[in-house]
PDB file of C-alpha atoms in Angstrom:
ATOM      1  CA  UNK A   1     -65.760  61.734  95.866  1.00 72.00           C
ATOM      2  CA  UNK A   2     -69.210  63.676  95.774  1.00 88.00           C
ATOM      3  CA  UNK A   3     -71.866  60.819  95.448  1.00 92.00           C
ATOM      4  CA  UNK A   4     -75.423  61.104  93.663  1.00 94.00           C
ATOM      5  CA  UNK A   5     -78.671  58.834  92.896  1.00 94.00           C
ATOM      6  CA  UNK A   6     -80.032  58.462  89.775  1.00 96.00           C
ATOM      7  CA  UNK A   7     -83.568  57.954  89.633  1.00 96.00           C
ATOM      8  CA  UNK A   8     -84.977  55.305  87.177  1.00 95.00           C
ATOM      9  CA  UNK A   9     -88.028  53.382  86.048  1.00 95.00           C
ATOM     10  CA  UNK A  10     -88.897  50.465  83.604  1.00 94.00           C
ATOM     11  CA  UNK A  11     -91.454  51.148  81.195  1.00 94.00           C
ATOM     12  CA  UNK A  12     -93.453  47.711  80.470  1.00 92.00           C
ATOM     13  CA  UNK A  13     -96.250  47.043  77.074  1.00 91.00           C
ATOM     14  CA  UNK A  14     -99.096  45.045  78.494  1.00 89.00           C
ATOM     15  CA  UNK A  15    -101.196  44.281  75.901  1.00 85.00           C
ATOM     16  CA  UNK A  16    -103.720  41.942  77.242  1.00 76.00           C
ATOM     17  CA  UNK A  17    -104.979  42.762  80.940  1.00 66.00           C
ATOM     18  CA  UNK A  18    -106.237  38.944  81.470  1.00 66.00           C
ATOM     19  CA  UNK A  19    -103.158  37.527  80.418  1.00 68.00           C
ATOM     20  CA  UNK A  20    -100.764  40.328  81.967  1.00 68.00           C
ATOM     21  CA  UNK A  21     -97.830  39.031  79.853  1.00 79.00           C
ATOM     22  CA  UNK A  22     -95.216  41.943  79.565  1.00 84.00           C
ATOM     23  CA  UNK A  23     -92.340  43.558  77.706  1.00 88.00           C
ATOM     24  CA  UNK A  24     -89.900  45.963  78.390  1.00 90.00           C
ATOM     25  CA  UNK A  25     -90.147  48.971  76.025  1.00 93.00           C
ATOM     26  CA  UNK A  26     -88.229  52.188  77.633  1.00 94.00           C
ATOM     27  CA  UNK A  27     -85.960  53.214  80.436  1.00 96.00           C
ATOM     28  CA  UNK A  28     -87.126  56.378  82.122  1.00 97.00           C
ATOM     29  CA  UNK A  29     -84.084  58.028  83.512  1.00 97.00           C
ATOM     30  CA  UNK A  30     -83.672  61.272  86.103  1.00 97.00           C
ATOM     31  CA  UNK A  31     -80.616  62.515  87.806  1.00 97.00           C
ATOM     32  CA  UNK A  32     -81.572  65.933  89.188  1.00 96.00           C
ATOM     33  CA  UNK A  33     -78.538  67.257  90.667  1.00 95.00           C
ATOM     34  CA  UNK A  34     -76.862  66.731  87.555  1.00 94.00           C
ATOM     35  CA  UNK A  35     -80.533  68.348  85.890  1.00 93.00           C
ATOM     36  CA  UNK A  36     -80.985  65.564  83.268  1.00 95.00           C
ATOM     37  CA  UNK A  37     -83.949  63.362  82.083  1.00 96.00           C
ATOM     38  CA  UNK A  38     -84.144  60.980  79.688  1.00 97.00           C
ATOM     39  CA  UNK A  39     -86.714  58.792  77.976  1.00 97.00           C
ATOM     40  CA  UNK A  40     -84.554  54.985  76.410  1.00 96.00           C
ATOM     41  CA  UNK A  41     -87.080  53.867  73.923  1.00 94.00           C
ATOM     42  CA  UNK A  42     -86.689  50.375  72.329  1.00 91.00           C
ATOM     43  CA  UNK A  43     -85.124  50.426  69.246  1.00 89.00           C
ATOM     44  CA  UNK A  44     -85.575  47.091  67.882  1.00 86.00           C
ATOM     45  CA  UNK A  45     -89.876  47.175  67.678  1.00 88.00           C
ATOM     46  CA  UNK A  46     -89.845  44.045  65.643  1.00 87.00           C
ATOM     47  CA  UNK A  47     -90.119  42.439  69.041  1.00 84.00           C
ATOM     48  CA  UNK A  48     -92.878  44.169  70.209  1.00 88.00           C
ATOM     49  CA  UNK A  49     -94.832  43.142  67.023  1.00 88.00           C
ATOM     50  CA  UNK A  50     -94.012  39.782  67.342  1.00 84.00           C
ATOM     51  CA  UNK A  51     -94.991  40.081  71.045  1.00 84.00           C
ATOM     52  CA  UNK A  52     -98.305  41.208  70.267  1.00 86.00           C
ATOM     53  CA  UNK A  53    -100.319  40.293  66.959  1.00 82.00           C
ATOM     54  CA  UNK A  54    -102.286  43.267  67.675  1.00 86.00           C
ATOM     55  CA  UNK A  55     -99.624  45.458  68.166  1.00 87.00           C
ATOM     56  CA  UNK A  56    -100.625  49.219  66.448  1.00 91.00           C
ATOM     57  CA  UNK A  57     -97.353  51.140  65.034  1.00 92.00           C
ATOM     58  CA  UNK A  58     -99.080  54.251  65.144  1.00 94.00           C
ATOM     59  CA  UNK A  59    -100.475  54.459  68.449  1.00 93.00           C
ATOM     60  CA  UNK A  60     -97.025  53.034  69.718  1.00 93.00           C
ATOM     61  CA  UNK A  61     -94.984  55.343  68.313  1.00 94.00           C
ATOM     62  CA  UNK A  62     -97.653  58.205  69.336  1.00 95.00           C
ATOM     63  CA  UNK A  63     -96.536  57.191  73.428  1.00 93.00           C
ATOM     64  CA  UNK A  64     -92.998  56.710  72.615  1.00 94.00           C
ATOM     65  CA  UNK A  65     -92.846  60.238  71.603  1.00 95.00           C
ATOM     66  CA  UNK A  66     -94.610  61.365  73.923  1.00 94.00           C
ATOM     67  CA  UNK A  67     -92.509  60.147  76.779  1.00 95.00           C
ATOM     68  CA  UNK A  68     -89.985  61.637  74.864  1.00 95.00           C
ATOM     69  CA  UNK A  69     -91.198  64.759  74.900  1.00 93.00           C
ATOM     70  CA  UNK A  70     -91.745  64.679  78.814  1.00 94.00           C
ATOM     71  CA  UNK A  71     -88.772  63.609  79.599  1.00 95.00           C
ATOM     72  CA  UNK A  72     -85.743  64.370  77.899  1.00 94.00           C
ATOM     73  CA  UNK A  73     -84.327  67.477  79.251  1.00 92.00           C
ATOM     74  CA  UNK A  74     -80.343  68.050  80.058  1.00 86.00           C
ATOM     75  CA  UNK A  75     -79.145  70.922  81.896  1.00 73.00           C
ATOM     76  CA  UNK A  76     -76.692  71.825  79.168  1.00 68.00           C
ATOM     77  CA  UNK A  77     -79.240  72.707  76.659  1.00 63.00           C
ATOM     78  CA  UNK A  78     -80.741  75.690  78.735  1.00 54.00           C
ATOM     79  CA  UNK A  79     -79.217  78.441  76.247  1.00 55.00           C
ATOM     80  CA  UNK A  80     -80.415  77.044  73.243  1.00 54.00           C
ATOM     81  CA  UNK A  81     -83.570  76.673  74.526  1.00 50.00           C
ATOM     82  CA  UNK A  82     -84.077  79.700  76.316  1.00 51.00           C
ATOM     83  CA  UNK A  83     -86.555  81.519  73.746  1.00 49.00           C
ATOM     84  CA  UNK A  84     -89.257  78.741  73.256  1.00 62.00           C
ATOM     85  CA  UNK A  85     -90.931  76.954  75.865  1.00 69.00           C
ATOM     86  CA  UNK A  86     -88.785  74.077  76.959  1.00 74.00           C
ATOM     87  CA  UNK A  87     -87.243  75.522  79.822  1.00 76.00           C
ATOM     88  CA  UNK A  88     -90.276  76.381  81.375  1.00 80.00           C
ATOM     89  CA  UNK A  89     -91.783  73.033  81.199  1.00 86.00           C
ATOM     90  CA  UNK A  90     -89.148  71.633  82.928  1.00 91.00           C
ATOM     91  CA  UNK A  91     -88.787  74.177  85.585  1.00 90.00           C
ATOM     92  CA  UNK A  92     -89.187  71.747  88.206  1.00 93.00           C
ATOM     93  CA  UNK A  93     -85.987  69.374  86.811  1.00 93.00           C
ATOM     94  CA  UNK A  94     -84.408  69.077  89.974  1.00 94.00           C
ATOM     95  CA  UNK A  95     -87.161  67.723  92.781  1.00 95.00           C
ATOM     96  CA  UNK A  96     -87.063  65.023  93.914  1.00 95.00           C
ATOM     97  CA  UNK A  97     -90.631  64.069  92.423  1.00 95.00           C
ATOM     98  CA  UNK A  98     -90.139  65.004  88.920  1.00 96.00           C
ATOM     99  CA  UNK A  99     -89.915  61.739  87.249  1.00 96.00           C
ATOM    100  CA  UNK A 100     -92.980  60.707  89.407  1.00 95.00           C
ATOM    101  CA  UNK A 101     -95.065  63.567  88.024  1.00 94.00           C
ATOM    102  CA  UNK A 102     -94.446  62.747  84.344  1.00 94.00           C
ATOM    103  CA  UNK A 103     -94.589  59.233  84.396  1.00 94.00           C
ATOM    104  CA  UNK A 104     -97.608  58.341  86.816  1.00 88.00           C
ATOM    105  CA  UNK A 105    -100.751  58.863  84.387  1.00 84.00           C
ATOM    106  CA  UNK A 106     -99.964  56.045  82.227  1.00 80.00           C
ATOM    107  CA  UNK A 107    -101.689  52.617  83.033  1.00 76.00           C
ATOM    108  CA  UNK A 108    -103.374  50.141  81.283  1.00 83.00           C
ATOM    109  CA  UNK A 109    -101.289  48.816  78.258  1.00 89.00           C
ATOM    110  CA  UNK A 110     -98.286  51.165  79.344  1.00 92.00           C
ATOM    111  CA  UNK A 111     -97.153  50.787  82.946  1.00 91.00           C
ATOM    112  CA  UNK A 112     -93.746  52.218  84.697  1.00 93.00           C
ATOM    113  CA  UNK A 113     -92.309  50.202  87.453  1.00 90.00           C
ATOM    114  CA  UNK A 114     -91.226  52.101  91.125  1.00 90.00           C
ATOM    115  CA  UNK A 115     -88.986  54.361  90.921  1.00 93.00           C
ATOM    116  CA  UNK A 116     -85.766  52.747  91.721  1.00 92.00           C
ATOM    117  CA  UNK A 117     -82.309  54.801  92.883  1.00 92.00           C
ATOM    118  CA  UNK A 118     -79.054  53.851  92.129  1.00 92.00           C
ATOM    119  CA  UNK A 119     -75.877  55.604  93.584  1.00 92.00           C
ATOM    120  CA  UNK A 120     -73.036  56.946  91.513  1.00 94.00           C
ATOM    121  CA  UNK A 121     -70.484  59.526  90.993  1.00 94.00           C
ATOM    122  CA  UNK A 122     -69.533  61.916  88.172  1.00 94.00           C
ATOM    123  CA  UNK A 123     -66.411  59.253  87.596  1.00 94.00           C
ATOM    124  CA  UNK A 124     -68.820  56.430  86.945  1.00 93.00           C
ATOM    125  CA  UNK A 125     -72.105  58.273  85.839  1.00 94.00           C
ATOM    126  CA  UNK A 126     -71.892  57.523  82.075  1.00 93.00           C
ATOM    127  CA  UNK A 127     -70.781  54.001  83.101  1.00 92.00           C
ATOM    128  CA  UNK A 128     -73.670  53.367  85.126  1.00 93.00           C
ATOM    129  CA  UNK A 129     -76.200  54.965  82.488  1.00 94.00           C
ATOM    130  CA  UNK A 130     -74.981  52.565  79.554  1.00 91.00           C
ATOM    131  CA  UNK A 131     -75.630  49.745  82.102  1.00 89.00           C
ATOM    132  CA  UNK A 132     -78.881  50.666  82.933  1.00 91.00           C
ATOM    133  CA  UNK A 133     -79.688  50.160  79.366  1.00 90.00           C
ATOM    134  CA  UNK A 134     -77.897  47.304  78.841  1.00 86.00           C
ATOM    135  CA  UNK A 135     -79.747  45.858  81.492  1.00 85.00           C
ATOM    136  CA  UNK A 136     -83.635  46.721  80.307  1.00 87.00           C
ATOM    137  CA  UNK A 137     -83.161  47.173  76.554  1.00 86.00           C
ATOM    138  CA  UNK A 138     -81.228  44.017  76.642  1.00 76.00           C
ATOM    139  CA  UNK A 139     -82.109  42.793  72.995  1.00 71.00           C
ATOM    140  CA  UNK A 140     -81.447  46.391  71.283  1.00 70.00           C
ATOM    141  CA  UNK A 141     -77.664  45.675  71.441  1.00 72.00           C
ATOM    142  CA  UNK A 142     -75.645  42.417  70.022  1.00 67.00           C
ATOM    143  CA  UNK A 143     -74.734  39.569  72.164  1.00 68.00           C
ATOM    144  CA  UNK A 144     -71.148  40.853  72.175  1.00 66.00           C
ATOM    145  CA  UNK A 145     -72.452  43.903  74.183  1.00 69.00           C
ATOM    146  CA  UNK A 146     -75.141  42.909  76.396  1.00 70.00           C
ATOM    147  CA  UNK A 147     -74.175  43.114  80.162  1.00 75.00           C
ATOM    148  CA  UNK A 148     -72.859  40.590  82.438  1.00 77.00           C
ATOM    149  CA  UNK A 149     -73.387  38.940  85.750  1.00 77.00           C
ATOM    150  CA  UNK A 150     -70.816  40.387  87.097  1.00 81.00           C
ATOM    151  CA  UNK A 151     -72.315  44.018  85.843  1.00 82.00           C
ATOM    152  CA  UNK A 152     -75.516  42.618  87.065  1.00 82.00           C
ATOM    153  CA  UNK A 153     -73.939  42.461  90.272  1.00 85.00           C
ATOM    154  CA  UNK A 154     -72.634  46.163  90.409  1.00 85.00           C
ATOM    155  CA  UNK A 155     -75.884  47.569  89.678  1.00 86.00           C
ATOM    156  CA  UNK A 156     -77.067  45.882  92.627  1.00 88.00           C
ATOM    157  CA  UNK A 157     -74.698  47.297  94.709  1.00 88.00           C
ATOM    158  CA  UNK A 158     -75.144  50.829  93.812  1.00 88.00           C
ATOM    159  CA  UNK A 159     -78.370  49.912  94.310  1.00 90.00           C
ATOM    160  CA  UNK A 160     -78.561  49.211  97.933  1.00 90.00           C
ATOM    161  CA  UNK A 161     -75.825  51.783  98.568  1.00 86.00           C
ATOM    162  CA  UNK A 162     -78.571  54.334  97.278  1.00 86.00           C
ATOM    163  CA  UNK A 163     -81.056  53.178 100.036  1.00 86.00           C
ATOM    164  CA  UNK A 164     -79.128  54.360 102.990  1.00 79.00           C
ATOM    165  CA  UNK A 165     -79.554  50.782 105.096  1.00 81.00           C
ATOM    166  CA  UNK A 166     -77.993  50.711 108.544  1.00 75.00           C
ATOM    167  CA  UNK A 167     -77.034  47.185 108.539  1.00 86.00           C
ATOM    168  CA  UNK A 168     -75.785  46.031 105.501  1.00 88.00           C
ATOM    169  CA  UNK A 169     -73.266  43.204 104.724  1.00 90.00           C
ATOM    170  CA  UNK A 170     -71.413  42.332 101.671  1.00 90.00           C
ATOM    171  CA  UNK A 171     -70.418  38.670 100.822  1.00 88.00           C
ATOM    172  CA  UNK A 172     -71.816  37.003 104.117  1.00 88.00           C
ATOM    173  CA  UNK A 173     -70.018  34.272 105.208  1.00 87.00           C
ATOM    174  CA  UNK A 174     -72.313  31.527 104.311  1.00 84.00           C
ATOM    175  CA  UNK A 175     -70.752  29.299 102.432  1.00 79.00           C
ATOM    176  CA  UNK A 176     -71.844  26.103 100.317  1.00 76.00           C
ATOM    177  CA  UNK A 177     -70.703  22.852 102.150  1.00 73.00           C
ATOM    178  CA  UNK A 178     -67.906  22.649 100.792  1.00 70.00           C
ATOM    179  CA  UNK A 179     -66.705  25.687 101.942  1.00 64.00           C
ATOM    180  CA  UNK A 180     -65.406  27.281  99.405  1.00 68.00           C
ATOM    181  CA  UNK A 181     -68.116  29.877  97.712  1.00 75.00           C
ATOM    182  CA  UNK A 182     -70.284  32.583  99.321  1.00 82.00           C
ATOM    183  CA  UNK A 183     -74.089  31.936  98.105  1.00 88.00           C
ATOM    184  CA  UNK A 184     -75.342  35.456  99.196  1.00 91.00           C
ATOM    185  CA  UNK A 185     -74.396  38.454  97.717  1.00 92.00           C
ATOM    186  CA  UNK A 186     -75.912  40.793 100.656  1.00 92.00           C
ATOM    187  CA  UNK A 187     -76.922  40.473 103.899  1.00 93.00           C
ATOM    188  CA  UNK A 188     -79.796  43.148 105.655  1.00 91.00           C
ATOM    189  CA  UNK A 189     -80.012  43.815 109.007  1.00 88.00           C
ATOM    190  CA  UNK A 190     -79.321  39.995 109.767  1.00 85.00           C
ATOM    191  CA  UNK A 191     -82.469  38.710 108.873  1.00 89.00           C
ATOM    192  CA  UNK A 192     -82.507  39.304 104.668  1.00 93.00           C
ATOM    193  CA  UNK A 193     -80.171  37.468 102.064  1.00 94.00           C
ATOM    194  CA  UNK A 194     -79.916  38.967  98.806  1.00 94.00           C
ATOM    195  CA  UNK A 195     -78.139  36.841  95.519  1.00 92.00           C
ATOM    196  CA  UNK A 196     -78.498  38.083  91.940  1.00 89.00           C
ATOM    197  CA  UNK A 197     -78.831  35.741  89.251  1.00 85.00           C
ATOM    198  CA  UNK A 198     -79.501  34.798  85.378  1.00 76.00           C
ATOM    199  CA  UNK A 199     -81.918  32.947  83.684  1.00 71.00           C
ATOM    200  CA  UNK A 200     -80.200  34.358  80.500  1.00 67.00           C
ATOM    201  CA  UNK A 201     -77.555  31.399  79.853  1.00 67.00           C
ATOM    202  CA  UNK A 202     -76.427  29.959  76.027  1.00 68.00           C
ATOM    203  CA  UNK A 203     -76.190  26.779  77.327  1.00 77.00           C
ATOM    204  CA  UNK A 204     -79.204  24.873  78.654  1.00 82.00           C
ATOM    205  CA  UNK A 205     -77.181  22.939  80.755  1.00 85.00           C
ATOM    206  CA  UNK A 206     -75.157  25.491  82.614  1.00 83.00           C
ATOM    207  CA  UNK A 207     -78.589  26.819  83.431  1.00 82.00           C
ATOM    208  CA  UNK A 208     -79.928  24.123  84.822  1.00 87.00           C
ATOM    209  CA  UNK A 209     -76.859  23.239  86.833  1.00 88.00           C
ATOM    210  CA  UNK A 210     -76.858  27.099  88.464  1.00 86.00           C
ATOM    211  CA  UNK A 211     -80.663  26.565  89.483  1.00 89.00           C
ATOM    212  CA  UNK A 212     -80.197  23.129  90.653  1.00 91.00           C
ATOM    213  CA  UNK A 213     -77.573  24.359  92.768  1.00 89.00           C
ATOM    214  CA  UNK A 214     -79.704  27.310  94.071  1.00 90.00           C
ATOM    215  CA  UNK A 215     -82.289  25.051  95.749  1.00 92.00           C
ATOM    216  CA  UNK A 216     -80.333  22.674  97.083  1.00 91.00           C
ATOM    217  CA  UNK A 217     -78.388  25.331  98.844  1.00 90.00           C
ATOM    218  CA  UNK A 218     -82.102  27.168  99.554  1.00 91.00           C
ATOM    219  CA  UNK A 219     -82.668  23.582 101.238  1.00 90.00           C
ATOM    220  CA  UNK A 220     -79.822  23.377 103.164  1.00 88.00           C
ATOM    221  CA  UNK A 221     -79.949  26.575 104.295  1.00 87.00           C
ATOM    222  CA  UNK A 222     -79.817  27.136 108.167  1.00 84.00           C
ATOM    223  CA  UNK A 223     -82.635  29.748 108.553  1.00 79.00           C
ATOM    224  CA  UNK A 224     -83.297  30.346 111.958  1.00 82.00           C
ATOM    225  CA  UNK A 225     -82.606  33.757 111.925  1.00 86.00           C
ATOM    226  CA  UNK A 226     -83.433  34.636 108.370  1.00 89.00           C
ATOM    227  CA  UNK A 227     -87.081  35.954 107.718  1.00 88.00           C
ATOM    228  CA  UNK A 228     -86.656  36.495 103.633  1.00 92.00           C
ATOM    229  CA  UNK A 229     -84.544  35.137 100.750  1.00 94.00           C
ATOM    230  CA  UNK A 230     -84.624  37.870  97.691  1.00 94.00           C
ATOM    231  CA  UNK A 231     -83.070  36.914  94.668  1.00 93.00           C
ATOM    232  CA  UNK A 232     -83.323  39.524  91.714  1.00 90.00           C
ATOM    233  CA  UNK A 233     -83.081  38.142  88.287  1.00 83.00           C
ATOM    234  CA  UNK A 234     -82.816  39.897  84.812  1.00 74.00           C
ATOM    235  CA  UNK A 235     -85.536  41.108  83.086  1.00 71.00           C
ATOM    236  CA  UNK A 236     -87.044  40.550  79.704  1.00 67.00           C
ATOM    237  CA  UNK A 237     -87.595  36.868  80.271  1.00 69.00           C
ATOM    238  CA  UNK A 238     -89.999  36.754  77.709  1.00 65.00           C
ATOM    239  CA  UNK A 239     -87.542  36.698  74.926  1.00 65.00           C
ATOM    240  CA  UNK A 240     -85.865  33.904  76.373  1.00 70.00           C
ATOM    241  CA  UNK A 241     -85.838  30.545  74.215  1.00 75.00           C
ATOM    242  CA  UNK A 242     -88.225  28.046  75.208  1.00 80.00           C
ATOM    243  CA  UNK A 243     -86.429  25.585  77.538  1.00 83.00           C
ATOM    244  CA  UNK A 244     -85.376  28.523  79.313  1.00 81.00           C
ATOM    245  CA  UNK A 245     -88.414  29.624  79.797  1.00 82.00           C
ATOM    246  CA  UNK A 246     -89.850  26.143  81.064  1.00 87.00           C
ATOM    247  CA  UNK A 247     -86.676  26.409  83.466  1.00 86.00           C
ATOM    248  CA  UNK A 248     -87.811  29.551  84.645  1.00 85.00           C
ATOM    249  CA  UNK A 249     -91.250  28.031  85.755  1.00 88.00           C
ATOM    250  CA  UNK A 250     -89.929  25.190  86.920  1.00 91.00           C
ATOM    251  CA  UNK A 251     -87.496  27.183  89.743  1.00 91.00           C
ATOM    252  CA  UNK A 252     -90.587  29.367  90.534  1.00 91.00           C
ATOM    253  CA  UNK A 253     -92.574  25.796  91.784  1.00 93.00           C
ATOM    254  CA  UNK A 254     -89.790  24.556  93.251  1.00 93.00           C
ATOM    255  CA  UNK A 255     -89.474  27.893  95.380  1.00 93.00           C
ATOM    256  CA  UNK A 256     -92.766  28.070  96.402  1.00 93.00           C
ATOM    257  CA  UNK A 257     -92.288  24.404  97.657  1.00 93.00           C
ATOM    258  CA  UNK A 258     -89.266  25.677  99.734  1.00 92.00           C
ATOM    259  CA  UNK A 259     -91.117  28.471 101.111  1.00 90.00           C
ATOM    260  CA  UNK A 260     -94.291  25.955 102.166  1.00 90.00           C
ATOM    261  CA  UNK A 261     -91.505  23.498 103.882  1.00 89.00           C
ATOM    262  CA  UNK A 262     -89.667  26.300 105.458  1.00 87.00           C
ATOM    263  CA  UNK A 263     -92.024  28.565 106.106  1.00 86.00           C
ATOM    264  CA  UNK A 264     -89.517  31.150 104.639  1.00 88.00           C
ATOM    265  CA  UNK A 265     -90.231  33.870 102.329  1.00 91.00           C
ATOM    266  CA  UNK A 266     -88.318  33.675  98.966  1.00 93.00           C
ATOM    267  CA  UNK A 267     -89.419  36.534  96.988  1.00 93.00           C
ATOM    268  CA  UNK A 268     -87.709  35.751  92.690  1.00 91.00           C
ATOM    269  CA  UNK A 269     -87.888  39.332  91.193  1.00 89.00           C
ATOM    270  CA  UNK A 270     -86.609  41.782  88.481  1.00 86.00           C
ATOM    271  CA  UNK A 271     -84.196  44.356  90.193  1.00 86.00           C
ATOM    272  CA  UNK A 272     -86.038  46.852  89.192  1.00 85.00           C
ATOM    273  CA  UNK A 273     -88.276  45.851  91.897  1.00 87.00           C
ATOM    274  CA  UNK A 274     -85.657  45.827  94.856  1.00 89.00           C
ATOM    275  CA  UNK A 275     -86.948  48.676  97.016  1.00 86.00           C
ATOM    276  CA  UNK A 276     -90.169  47.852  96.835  1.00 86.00           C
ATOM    277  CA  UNK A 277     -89.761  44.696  98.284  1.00 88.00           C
ATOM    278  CA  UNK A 278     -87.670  45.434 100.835  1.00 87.00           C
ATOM    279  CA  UNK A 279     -90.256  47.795 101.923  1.00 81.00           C
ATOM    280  CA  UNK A 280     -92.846  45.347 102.288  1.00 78.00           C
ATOM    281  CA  UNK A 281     -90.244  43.502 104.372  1.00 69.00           C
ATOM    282  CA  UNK A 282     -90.520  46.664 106.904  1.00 65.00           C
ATOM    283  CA  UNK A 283     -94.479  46.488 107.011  1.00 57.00           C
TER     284      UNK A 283
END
């Protein structure tokens, strides 16, 4: 089965440079052997008013469209495009670069994340597209279709399989003390755990039981040979409600105390910032 990386990046509103609060307003998308880009635009803008009190529909919409028009390109559409200009403006489709080139002059209020990959397969590209927006532009679908841990999970993997690592290990055996439960997801090269999770429960309570069991097991953890902890969590946290929230900053102080006592690094991030970090763990 004939594998392939798509190419992706978050696009984030940042309205207020002092504050650098964000929100997640498109999904920049680029497969190019397949020949296909794609701007995701939030649908639901209501949220990005109520985000920002200063928030101007015109210029907004002026950006969205414009990414649109940068971006969304499929192979299939060459023949009814072949008499105007669309074809030659994307003429360089399939490089490696192209989603770099059309999405690195924007700064300021509208920012793109790295360029992640993420490996897949003509069986499972459609599968993995849908997820990717499931995962970004969470809140544009109902709570009956929003993705799951376990989906959360898969996108990870595809993830790392994209990056080509020599020494990668699935479901290390390190257990909690009872025994029974793997607490890492991946291991890298020996020396990097890996464990996706959610700040995005109903329940208060089942939240706070999941964190509460993260840093005890960060605690206990033996980590004589380990040199980073990354755990990637979901994005759009600033929708969540606010005991979530509170939660959420609560498990960041708690981690940095870790860190201090172990004098590990424990790096909490969206994974749309995986590669990046395991970069820096290179430098």
């Amino acid at each position: 089965m004939k594998t392939f990386d798509i190419l992706y990046s978050v696009l984030r509103y940042i309205p207020s440079a002092i504050r650098m609060e964000s929100i997640i307003v498109g999904l920049a998308i680029h497969i190019p052997f397949k020949q296909y880009s794609h701007f995701y635009r939030i649908k639901n803008t209501r949220r990005v008013a109520s985000f920002d009190d200063e928030y101007n529909k015109d210029f907004f919409h002026m950006i969205m469209e414009g990414l649109s028009y940068d971006l969304d390109y499929s192979h299939e559409e060459q023949f009814e495009y072949l008499f105007n200009d669309k074809k030659k403006r994307f003429t360089d489709i399939q490089h490696e670069d192209f989603l770099d080139t059309r999405i690195s002059y924007l700064a300021n209020e509208f920012q793109f994340s790295p360029i992640e990959s993420l490996q897949t397969s003509d069986e499972k590209v459609k599968k993995d597209l849908k997820n990717l927006q499931r995962m970004y532009l969470y809140y544009d679908r109902p709570k009956s279709e929003r993705i799951t841990k376990t989906e959360v999970r898969n996108l990870l993997s595809k993830q790392l399989n994209s990056y080509n690592l020599a020494h990668i290990t699935k479901s290390p055996k390190i257990y909690d003390d009872f025994g029974g439960n793997n607490l890492y997801d991946y291991q890298i090269n020996n020396s990097i755990l890996i464990k996706a999770i959610s700040f995005d429960y109903k329940r208060i309570n089942q939240l706070s039981t999941e964190l509460k069991n993260i840093i005890y097991d960060l605690k206990q953890l033996n980590t004589s040979n380990i040199s980073k902890i990354i755990l990637t969590r979901n994005d759009n946290l600033e929708s969540l409600p606010q005991k979530q929230k509170l939660a959420f900053d609560n498990f960041e102080i708690k981690i940095k105390n870790i860190e201090a006592a172990k004098k590990l690094k424990i790096d909490l991030i969206p994974l749309s910032e995986l590669e990046r970090t395991l970069n820096q763990s290179k430098s």
